[in-house]
CSV table of C-alpha atoms (C1' of nucleotides) in Angstrom, one decimal:
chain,number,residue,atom,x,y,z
A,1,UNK,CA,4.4,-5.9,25.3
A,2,UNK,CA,1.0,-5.8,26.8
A,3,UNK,CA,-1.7,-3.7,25.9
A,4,UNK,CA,-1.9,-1.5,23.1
A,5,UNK,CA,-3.8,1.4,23.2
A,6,UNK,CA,-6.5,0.7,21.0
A,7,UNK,CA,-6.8,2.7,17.6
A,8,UNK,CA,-8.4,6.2,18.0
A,9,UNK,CA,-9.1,6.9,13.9
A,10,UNK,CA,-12.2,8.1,13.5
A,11,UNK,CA,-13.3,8.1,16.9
A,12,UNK,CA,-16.6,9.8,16.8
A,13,UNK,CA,-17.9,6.7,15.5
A,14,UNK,CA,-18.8,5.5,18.5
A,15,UNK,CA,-19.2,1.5,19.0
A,16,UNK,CA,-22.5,0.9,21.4
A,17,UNK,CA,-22.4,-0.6,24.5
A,18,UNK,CA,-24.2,-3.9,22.9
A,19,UNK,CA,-21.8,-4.1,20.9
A,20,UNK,CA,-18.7,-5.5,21.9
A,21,UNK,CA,-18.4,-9.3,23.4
A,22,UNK,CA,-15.5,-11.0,25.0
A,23,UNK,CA,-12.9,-10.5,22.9
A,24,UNK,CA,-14.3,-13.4,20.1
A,25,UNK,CA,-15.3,-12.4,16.7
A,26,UNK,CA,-18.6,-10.3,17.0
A,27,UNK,CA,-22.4,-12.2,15.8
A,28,UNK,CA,-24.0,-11.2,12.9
A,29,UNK,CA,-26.9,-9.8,15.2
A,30,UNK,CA,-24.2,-7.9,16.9
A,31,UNK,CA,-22.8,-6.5,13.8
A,32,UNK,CA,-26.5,-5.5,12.5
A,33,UNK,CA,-27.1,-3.9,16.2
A,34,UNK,CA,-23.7,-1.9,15.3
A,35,UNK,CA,-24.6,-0.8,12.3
A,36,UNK,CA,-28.4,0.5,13.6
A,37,UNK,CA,-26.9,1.9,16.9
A,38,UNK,CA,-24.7,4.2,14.4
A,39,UNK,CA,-27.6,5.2,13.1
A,40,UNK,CA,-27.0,3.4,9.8
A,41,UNK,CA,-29.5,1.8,7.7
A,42,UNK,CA,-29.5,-1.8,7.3
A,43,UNK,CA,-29.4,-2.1,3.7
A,44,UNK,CA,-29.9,-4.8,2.0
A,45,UNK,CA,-26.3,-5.0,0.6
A,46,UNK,CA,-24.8,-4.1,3.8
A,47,UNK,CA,-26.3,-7.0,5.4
A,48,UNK,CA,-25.1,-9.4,2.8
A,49,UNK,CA,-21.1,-8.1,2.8
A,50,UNK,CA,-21.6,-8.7,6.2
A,51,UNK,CA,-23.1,-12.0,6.1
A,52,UNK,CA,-20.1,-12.9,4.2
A,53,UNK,CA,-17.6,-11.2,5.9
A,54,UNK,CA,-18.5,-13.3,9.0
A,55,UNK,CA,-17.8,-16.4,7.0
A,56,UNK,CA,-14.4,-15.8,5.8
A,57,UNK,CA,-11.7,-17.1,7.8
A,58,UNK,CA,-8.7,-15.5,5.8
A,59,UNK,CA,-7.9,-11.5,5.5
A,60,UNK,CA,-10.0,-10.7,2.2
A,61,UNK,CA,-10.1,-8.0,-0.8
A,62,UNK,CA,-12.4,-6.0,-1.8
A,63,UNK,CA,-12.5,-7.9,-5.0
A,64,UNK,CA,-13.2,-11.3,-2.8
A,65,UNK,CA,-16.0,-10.1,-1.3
A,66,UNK,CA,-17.6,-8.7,-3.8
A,67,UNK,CA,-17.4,-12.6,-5.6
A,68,UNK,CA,-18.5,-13.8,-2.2
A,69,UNK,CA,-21.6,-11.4,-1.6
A,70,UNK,CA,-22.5,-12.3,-5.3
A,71,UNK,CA,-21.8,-16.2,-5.0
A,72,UNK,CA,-24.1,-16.2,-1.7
A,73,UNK,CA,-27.0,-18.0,-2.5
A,74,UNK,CA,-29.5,-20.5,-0.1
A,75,UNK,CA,-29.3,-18.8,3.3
A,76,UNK,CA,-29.4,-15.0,2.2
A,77,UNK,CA,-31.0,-14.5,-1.1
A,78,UNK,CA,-28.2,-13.1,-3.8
A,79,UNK,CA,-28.4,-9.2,-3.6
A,80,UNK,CA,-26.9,-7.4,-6.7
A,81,UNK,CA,-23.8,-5.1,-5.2
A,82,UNK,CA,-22.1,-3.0,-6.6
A,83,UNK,CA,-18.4,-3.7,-6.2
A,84,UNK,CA,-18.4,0.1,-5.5
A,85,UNK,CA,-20.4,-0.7,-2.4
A,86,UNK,CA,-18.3,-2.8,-1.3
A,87,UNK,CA,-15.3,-0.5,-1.0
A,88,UNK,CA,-17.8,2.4,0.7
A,89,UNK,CA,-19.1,-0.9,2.7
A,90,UNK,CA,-15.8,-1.4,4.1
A,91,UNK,CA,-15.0,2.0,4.9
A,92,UNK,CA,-18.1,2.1,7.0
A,93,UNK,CA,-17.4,-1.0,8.5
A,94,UNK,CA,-13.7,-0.3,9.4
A,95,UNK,CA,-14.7,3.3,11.0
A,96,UNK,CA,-17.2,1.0,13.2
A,97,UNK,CA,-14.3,-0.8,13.8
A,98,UNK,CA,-16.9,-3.9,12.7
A,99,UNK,CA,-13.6,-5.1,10.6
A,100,UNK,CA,-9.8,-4.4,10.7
A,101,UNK,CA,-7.5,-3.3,7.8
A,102,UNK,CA,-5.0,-6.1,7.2
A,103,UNK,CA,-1.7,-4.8,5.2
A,104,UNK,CA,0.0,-7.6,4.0
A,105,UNK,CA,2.5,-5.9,2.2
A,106,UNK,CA,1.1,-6.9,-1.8
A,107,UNK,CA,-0.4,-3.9,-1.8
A,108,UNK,CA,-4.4,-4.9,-2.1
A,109,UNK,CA,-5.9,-3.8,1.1
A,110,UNK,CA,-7.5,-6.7,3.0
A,111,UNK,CA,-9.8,-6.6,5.6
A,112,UNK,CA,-10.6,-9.2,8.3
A,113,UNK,CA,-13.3,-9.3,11.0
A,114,UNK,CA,-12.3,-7.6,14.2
A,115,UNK,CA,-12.5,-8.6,17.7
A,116,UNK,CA,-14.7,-6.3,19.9
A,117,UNK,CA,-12.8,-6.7,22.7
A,118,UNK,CA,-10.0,-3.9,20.4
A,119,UNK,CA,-7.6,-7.0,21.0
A,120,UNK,CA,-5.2,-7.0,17.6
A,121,UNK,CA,-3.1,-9.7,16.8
A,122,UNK,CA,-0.3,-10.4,14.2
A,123,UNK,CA,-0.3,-12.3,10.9
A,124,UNK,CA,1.9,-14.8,9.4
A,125,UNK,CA,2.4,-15.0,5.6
A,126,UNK,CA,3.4,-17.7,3.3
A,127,UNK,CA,5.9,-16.0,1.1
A,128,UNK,CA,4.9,-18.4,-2.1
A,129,UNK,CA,1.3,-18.6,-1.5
A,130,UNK,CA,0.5,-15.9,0.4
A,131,UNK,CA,-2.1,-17.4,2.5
A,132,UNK,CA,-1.9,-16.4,6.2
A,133,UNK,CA,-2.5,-17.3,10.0
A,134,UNK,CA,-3.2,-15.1,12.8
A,135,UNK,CA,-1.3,-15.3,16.4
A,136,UNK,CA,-2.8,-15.8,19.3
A,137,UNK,CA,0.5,-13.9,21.2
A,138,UNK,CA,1.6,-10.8,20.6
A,139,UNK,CA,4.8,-10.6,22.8
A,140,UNK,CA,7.0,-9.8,19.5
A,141,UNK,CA,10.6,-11.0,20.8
A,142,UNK,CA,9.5,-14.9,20.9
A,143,UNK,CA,7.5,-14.7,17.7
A,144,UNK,CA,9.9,-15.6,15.2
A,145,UNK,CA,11.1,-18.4,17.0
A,146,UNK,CA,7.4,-19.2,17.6
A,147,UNK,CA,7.0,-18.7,13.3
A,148,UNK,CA,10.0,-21.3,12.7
A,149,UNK,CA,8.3,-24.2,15.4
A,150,UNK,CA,5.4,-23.5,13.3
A,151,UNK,CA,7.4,-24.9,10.5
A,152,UNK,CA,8.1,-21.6,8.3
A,153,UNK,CA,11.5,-21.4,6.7
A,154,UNK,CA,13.2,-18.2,5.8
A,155,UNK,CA,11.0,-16.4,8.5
A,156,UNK,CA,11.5,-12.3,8.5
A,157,UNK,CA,9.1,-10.0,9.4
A,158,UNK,CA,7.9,-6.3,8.6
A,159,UNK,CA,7.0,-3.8,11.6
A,160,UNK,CA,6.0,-0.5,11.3
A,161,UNK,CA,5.3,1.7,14.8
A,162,UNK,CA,2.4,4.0,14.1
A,163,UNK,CA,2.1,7.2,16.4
A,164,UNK,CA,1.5,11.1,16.3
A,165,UNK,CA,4.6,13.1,16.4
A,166,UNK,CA,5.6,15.8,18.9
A,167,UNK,CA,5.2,18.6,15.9
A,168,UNK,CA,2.3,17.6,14.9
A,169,UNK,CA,0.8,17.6,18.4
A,170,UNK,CA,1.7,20.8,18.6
A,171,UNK,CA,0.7,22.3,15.0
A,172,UNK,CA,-1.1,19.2,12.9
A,173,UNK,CA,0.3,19.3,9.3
A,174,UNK,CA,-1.8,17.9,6.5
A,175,UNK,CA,-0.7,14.4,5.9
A,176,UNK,CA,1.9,14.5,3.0
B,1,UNK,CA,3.2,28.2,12.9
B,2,UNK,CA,4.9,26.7,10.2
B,3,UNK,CA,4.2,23.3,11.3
B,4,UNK,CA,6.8,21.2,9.9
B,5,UNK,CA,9.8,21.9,7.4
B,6,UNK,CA,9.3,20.6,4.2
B,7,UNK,CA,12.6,19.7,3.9
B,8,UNK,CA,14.2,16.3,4.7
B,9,UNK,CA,17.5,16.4,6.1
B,10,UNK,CA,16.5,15.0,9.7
B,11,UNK,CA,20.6,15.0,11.2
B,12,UNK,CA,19.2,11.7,13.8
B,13,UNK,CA,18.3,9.6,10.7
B,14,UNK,CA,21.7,8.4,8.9
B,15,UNK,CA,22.1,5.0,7.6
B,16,UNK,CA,23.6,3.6,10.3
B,17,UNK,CA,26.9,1.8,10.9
B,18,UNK,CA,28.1,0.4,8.0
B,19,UNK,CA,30.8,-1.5,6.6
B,20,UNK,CA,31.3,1.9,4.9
B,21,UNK,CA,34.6,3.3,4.8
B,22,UNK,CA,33.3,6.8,4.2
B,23,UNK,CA,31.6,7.8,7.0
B,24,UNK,CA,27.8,7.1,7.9
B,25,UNK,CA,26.6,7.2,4.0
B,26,UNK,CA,27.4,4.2,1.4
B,27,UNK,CA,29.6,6.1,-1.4
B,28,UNK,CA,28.0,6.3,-5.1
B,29,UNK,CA,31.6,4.7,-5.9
B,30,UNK,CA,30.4,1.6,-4.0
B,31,UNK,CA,26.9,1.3,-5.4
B,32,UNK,CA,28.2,1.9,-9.1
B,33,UNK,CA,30.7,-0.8,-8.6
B,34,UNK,CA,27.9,-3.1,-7.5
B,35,UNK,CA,26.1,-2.2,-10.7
B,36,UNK,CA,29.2,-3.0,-12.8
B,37,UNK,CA,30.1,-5.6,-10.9
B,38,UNK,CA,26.5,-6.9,-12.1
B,39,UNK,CA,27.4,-7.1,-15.3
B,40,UNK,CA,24.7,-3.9,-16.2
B,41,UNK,CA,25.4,-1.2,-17.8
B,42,UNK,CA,26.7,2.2,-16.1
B,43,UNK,CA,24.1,4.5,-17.9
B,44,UNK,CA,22.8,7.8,-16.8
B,45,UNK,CA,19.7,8.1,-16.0
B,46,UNK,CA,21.3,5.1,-13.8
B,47,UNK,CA,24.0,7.1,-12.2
B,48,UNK,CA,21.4,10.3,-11.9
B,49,UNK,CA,18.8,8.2,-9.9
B,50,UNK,CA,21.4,6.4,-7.9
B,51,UNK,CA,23.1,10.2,-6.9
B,52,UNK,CA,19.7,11.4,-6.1
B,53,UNK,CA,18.7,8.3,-4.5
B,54,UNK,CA,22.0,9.0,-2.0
B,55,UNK,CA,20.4,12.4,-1.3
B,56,UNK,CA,17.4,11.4,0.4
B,57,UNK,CA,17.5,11.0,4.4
B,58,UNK,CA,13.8,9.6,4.1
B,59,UNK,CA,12.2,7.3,2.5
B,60,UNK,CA,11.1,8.2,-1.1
B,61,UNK,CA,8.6,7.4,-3.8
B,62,UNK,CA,8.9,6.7,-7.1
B,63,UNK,CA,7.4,10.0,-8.1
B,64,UNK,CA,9.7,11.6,-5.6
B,65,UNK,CA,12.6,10.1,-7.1
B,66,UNK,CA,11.5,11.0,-10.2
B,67,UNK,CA,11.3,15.0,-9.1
B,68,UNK,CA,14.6,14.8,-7.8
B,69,UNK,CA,15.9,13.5,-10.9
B,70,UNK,CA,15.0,16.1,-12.9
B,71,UNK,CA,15.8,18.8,-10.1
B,72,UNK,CA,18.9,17.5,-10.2
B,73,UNK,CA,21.3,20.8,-11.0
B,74,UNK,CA,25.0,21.7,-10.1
B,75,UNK,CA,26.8,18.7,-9.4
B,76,UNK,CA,24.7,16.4,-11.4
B,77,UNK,CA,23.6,17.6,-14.8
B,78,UNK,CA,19.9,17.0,-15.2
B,79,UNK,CA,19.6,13.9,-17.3
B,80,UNK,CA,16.0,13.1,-19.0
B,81,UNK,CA,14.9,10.1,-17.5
B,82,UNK,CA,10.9,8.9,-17.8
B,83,UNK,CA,9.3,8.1,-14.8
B,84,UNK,CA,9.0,4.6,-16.3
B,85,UNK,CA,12.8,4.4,-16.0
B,86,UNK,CA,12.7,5.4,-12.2
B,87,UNK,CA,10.4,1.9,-11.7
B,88,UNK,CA,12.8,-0.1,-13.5
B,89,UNK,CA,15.9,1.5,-12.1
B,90,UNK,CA,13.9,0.9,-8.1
B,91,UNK,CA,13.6,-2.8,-9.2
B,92,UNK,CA,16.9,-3.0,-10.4
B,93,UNK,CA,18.7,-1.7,-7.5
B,94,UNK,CA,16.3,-3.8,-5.5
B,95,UNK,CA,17.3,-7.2,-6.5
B,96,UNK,CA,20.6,-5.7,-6.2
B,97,UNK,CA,19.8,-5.2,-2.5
B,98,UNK,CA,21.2,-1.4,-3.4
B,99,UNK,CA,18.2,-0.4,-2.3
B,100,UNK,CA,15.0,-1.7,0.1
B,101,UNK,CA,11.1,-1.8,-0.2
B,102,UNK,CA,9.6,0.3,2.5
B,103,UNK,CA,6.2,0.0,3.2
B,104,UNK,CA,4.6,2.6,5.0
B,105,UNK,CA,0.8,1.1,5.0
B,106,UNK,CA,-0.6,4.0,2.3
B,107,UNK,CA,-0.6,1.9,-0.6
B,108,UNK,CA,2.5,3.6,-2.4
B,109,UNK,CA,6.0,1.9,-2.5
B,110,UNK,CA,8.8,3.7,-1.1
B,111,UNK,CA,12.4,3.2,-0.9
B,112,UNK,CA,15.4,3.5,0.9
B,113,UNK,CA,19.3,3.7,0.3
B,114,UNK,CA,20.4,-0.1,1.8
B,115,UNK,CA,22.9,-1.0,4.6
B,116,UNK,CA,25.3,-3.1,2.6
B,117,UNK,CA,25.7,-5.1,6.3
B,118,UNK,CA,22.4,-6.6,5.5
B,119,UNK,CA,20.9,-5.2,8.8
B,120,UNK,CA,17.4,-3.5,9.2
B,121,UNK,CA,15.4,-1.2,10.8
B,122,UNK,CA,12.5,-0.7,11.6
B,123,UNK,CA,10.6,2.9,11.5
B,124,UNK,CA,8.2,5.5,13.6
B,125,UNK,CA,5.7,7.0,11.4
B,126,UNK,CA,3.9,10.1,12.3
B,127,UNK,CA,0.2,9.0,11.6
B,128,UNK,CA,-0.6,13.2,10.7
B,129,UNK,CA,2.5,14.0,8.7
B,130,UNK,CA,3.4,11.1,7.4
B,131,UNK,CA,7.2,11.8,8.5
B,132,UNK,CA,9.6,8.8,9.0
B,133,UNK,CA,11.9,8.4,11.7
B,134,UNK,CA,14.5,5.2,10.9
B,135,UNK,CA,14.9,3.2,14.8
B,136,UNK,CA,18.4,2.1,15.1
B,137,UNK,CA,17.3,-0.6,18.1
B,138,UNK,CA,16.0,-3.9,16.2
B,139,UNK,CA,15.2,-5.2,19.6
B,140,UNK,CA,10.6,-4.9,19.3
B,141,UNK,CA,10.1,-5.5,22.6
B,142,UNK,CA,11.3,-2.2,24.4
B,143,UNK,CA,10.8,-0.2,21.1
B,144,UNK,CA,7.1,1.1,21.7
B,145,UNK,CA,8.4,2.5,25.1
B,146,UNK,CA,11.0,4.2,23.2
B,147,UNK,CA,8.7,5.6,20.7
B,148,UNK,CA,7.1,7.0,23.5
B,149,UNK,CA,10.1,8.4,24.8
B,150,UNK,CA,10.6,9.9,21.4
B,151,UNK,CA,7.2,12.5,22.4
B,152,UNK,CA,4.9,10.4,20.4
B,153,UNK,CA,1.5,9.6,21.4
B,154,UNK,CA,-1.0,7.2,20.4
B,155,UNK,CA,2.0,4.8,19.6
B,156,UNK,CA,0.6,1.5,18.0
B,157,UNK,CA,2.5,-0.9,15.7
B,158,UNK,CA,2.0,-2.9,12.4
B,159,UNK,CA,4.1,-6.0,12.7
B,160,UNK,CA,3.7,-9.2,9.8
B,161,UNK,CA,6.1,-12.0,9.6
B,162,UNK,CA,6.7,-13.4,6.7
B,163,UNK,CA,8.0,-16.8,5.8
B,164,UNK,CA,7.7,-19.7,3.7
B,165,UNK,CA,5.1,-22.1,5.0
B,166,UNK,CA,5.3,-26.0,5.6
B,167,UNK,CA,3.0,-27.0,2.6
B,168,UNK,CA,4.9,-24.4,0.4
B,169,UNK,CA,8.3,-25.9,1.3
B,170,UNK,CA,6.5,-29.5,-0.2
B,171,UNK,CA,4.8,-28.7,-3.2
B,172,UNK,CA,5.2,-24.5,-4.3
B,173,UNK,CA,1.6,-23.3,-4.6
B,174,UNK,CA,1.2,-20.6,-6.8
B,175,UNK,CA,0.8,-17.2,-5.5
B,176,UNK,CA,-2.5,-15.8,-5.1
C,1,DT,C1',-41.8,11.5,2.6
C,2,DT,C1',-36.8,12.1,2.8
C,3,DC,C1',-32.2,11.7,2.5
C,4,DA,C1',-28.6,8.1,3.3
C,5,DG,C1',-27.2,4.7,0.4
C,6,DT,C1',-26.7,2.9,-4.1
C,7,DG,C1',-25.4,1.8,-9.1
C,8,DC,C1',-23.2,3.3,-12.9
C,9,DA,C1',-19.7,5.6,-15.4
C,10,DA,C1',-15.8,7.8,-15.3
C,11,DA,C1',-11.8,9.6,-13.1
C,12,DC,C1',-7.8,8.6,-10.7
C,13,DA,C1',-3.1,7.0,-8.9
C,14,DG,C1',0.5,4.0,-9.0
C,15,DT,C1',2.7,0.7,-11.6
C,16,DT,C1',3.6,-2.4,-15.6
C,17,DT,C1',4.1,-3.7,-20.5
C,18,DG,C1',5.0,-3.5,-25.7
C,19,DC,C1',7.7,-1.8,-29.0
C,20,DA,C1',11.0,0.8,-31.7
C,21,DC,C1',15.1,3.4,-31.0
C,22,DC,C1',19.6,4.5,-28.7
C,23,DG,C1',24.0,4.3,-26.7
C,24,DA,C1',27.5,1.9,-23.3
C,25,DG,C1',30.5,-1.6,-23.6
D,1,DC,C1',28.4,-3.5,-33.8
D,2,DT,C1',25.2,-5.5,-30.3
D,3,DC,C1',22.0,-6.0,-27.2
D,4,DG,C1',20.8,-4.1,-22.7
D,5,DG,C1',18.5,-0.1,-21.5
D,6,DT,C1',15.5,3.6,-22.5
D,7,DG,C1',11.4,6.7,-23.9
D,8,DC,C1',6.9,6.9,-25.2
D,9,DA,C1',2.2,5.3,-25.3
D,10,DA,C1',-0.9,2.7,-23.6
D,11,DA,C1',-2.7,-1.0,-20.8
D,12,DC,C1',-3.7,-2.4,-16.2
D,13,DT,C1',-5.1,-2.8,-11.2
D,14,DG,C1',-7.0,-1.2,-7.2
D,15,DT,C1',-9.6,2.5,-5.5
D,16,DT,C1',-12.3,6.9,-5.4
D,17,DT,C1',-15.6,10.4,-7.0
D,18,DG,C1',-19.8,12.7,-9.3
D,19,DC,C1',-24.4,12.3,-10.1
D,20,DA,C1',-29.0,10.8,-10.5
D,21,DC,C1',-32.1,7.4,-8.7
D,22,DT,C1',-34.1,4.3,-5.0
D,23,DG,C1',-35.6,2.3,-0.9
D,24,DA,C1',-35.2,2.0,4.5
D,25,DA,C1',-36.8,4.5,8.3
DNA sequence: TTCAGTGCAAACAGTTTGCACCGAG
DNA sequence: CTCGGTGCAAACTGTTTGCACTGAA
């Protein structure tokens, strides 16, 4: 399957022309610019859950960013942050489409940083440790026997098609 | 406009072929046998949410099982059971594989009356209404096409594979 | 100056746990 | 009669909301 029709929630967020590079994960600079072009302010703890956020290279919890933004020390000073702000944070962020929401089935959202380029990609779970590795690929019919050469055992997978219904592009229904 | 019906019963979404010797739905006859068979107890706030569970054509919530439960009339005599119960009773039948974990990306867990054959399916989620259609085609390659086909727009897919990684498979690692 | 953004407390939803009682086998 | 199963209360986790204060533009 090529191409997926990039995500459309929330889509009077607009994402600024400066804002999207070629398909890798997106600068801090970039980020900022995001954030301003939105006409956002560039708080204080904004900048530092996204200063953190650009160094984790696993899907991560509120909860693990907030102990990240509060850990960061040297480079950018320790801001207090609330871990309040960092669920609104993430909100903000993910209606920028500045980060991705990453269900991995345990019920904590996660969140990972996106690629500008709307490019999405699939994940990989450990099913005792839970840690997980993005694909490069998304043609779904060779993935599992992609999973197994990676050396996974007992490899199954979860997919959900998301997509408006006929009735509700005629009449939208609140969301149950 | 009344949008959309409030009630369940979509006719296109059965359980599939079976090994079931009653038609398209597994019998209450089977799943209390698989109970006893268990070496648990037949008791009946058991056999209430199992009947009610057999009722649904969608997948259902913990709450919702819990409503139906207790609207239980006519056939059925309305048997007290505490929400509490319904969480057990889900995680019972579970690791029975009576019934299966859906998850639906909105942070509550669902359920779903199993194919004893073991097979799965995947589903089509209205992203307004929430609605769930069951796919009877496992093969992901073709499917969002056939979503399309279905009158859905904005079709995009949530697909994680899960599996037990090399470094688990050597030394467990606890969870997370 | 001004209001978006924040911290704090508290509400909230979904789920789990502790414990004494009950009833199916 | 026994112990698995249950009801009730209460804890718990992850997330959201109300409100007054603050600091970026």
């Amino acid at each position: 399957v090529t191409g997926h029709p990039p995500e459309r929630r929330n889509s009077h967020v607009s994402n600024g022309p400066g804002c999207h590079s070629h398909g890798s994960r997106p600068t801090l600079e970039q980020a900022f610019k995001c954030l301003t072009d939105a006409g956002l302010k560039l708080t204080k703890p904004r900048c530092a859950l996204m200063t953190a956020i650009a160094q984790f290279e696993q899907p991560f919890s509120a909860e693990e960013l907030f102990a990240a933004a509060a850990a960061r020390s040297g480079a950018a000073k320790a801001v207090r942050c609330d871990l309040v702000t960092v669920y609104r944070s993430l909100l903000t962020f993910t209606a920028l489409k500045l980060v991705s929401k990453v269900d991995l089935g345990d019920g904590v959202g996660r969140y990972e940083l996106s690629n500008f380029d709307g490019s999405h990609h699939h994940h990989v779970i450990c099913s005792l440790c839970r840690r997980v590795e993005a694909l490069k690929d998304c043609s779904m019919q060779r993935q599992e026997k992609v999973i197994s050469g990676m050396g996974y055992t007992d490899v199954s997978h979860r997919l959900e098609f998301i997509g408006l219904c006929p009735s509700c592009q005629d009449s939208p229904s609140p969301t149950r």
